[in-house]
C-alpha atoms as one frame of an Amber mdcrd trajectory, in Angstrom:
protein
  -8.273  17.401   6.734  -9.218  16.634   3.325 -12.057  14.460   3.981 -13.498
  14.721   7.202 -16.547  12.121   7.079 -15.143   9.369   4.778 -16.955   5.918
   4.248 -15.868   3.506   6.090 -16.366  -0.215   4.876 -16.392  -3.189   7.103
 -12.831  -5.468   6.539 -13.420  -8.113   4.197 -12.879 -12.034   4.597 -10.130
 -12.716   1.803  -9.321 -16.282   1.122  -6.439 -17.753  -1.224  -7.622 -18.241
  -4.734  -5.119 -21.037  -5.404  -4.199 -23.561  -2.977  -0.226 -23.466  -3.210
   1.046 -26.446  -1.636   4.629 -27.538  -1.734   5.973 -30.668  -0.542   9.628
 -29.296  -0.513  10.466 -27.288   2.622  13.483 -25.132   1.121  10.983 -24.321
  -2.018   9.359 -20.812  -1.127   5.683 -20.530  -2.123   5.050 -18.417  -4.474
   3.745 -14.164  -3.332   0.488 -13.521  -4.331  -1.673 -10.900  -4.120  -3.024
 -11.871  -0.718  -0.287 -12.013   0.649   0.577  -8.600  -0.164  -2.902  -7.674
   0.851  -2.728  -9.220   4.105   0.914  -6.803   4.355  -0.498  -3.763   3.360
  -4.203  -4.127   4.852  -3.815  -2.857   8.550  -2.055   0.696   7.467  -3.819
   3.113   9.423  -4.769   6.601   7.014  -2.865   9.271   8.607  -5.751  11.603
   9.078  -8.111   8.583  10.377  -8.532   6.061  12.902  -9.076   3.687   9.973
  -7.326   1.418   8.021  -6.661   1.588   4.555  -8.419  -1.552   3.946 -11.812
   0.008   5.817 -11.204   3.174   3.850 -11.024   1.244   0.555  -8.016   2.829
  -0.433  -6.611  -0.439  -1.166  -8.337  -3.605  -2.232  -6.908  -7.098  -2.954
  -8.420  -6.559  -6.449  -6.242  -3.796  -7.243  -2.875  -5.746  -6.469  -1.144
  -7.532  -9.251   2.267  -9.539  -8.393   3.900 -10.885 -11.414   6.316 -13.626
  -9.896   8.276 -14.445 -12.819   9.339 -10.742 -13.059   9.291  -9.884  -9.336
   6.949  -7.278  -9.664   4.478  -6.238  -7.224   1.836  -3.471  -8.483  -0.747
  -1.825  -5.927  -3.253   0.785  -7.143  -4.290   3.177  -4.539  -7.409   4.798
  -4.667  -7.530   8.089  -2.409 -11.071   8.583  -0.654 -11.212  11.860  -2.356
  -9.898  13.269  -5.635  -8.123  16.294  -3.798  -6.210  14.415  -1.090  -3.287
  15.832  -0.170  -2.074  12.507   2.100  -2.039  10.475  -1.147   2.102  10.376
  -1.530   2.265  10.081   1.821  -0.137   6.903   2.423   1.841   5.126  -1.131
   4.702   5.786   0.973   3.425   4.130   3.740   2.741   1.424   1.726   5.774
   1.479  -0.205   8.093   1.226   3.367   6.025  -1.752   4.866   6.342  -3.609
   1.423  10.309  -3.104   1.638  10.263  -4.052   5.167   8.302  -7.374   4.640
   9.427  -8.547   0.670  12.874  -9.549  -0.054  15.171  -6.853  -2.138  14.202
  -8.826  -5.482  10.902  -7.765  -5.760  10.460  -4.473  -7.337   7.756  -2.813
  -5.896   5.130   0.139  -7.559   2.424   2.220  -5.916  -0.090   3.892  -8.471
  -2.911   5.734  -8.065  -5.988   4.111  -9.603  -6.600   5.825 -12.805  -8.892
   9.130 -12.915  -9.082   8.854  -8.550  -7.328  11.975  -8.232  -6.854  15.416
  -9.164  -2.735  15.361  -9.517  -2.953  11.381 -10.434   0.282  12.001 -12.819
   2.415  14.069 -10.396   1.810  11.616  -7.610   2.575   8.275  -9.649   5.860
  10.167 -10.521   6.943  10.775  -6.857   5.737   7.279  -5.750   7.866   5.439
  -8.063  11.202   7.989  -8.059  14.057   6.203  -6.466  15.653   9.369  -5.125
  12.916  10.898  -4.028  11.929   7.874  -1.946  15.145   7.853  -0.874  14.843
  11.634   0.499  11.922  10.680   2.344  13.073   7.927   4.034  16.009  10.346
   5.301  13.508  12.410   6.844  13.029  11.576  10.684   9.849  13.476  10.981
   8.311  12.463   8.323   9.208   8.483   8.789   7.399   9.251  12.645   4.409
   9.660  10.972   4.839   6.541   8.046   5.711   4.661  11.437   2.791   5.156
  13.649   0.870   4.582  10.304   2.354   0.958   9.529   2.236   0.037  13.135
  -1.575   1.770  13.563  -0.743   4.161  16.111  -3.995   6.480  15.697  -2.919
  10.282  14.346  -3.425  12.925  16.781
């Protein structure tokens, strides 16, 4: 375990800054950072019983959505600069978003600049389609990912 005693924060109440009001039921509301945050905030850390929000690995201010170009960028901040679980956590975020968003969105997962010793390598791995596809085919890895997404506490 890389960080046996992480700082745990209370989950924050977040509200939508813009009041999207669409009169036409056939018109989809634009996806924003709050909606993305709501999707990923409850993912459990693979080593701790807390969520990524409670550990401040994920924060709403670190999510950028460009609705016009259909790109979602999620910046993650590991609890320690040597976190060995950073790519697993990023994979959990990516899988959850892939399951919840339409395939029209491109999802980028990045490690917050200066927050990890192997930031560049982790970013490359998290956004490499072939590596992600290979990870998704690994049954043992997907069991861990699914447990994190479903909120099942680590053993």
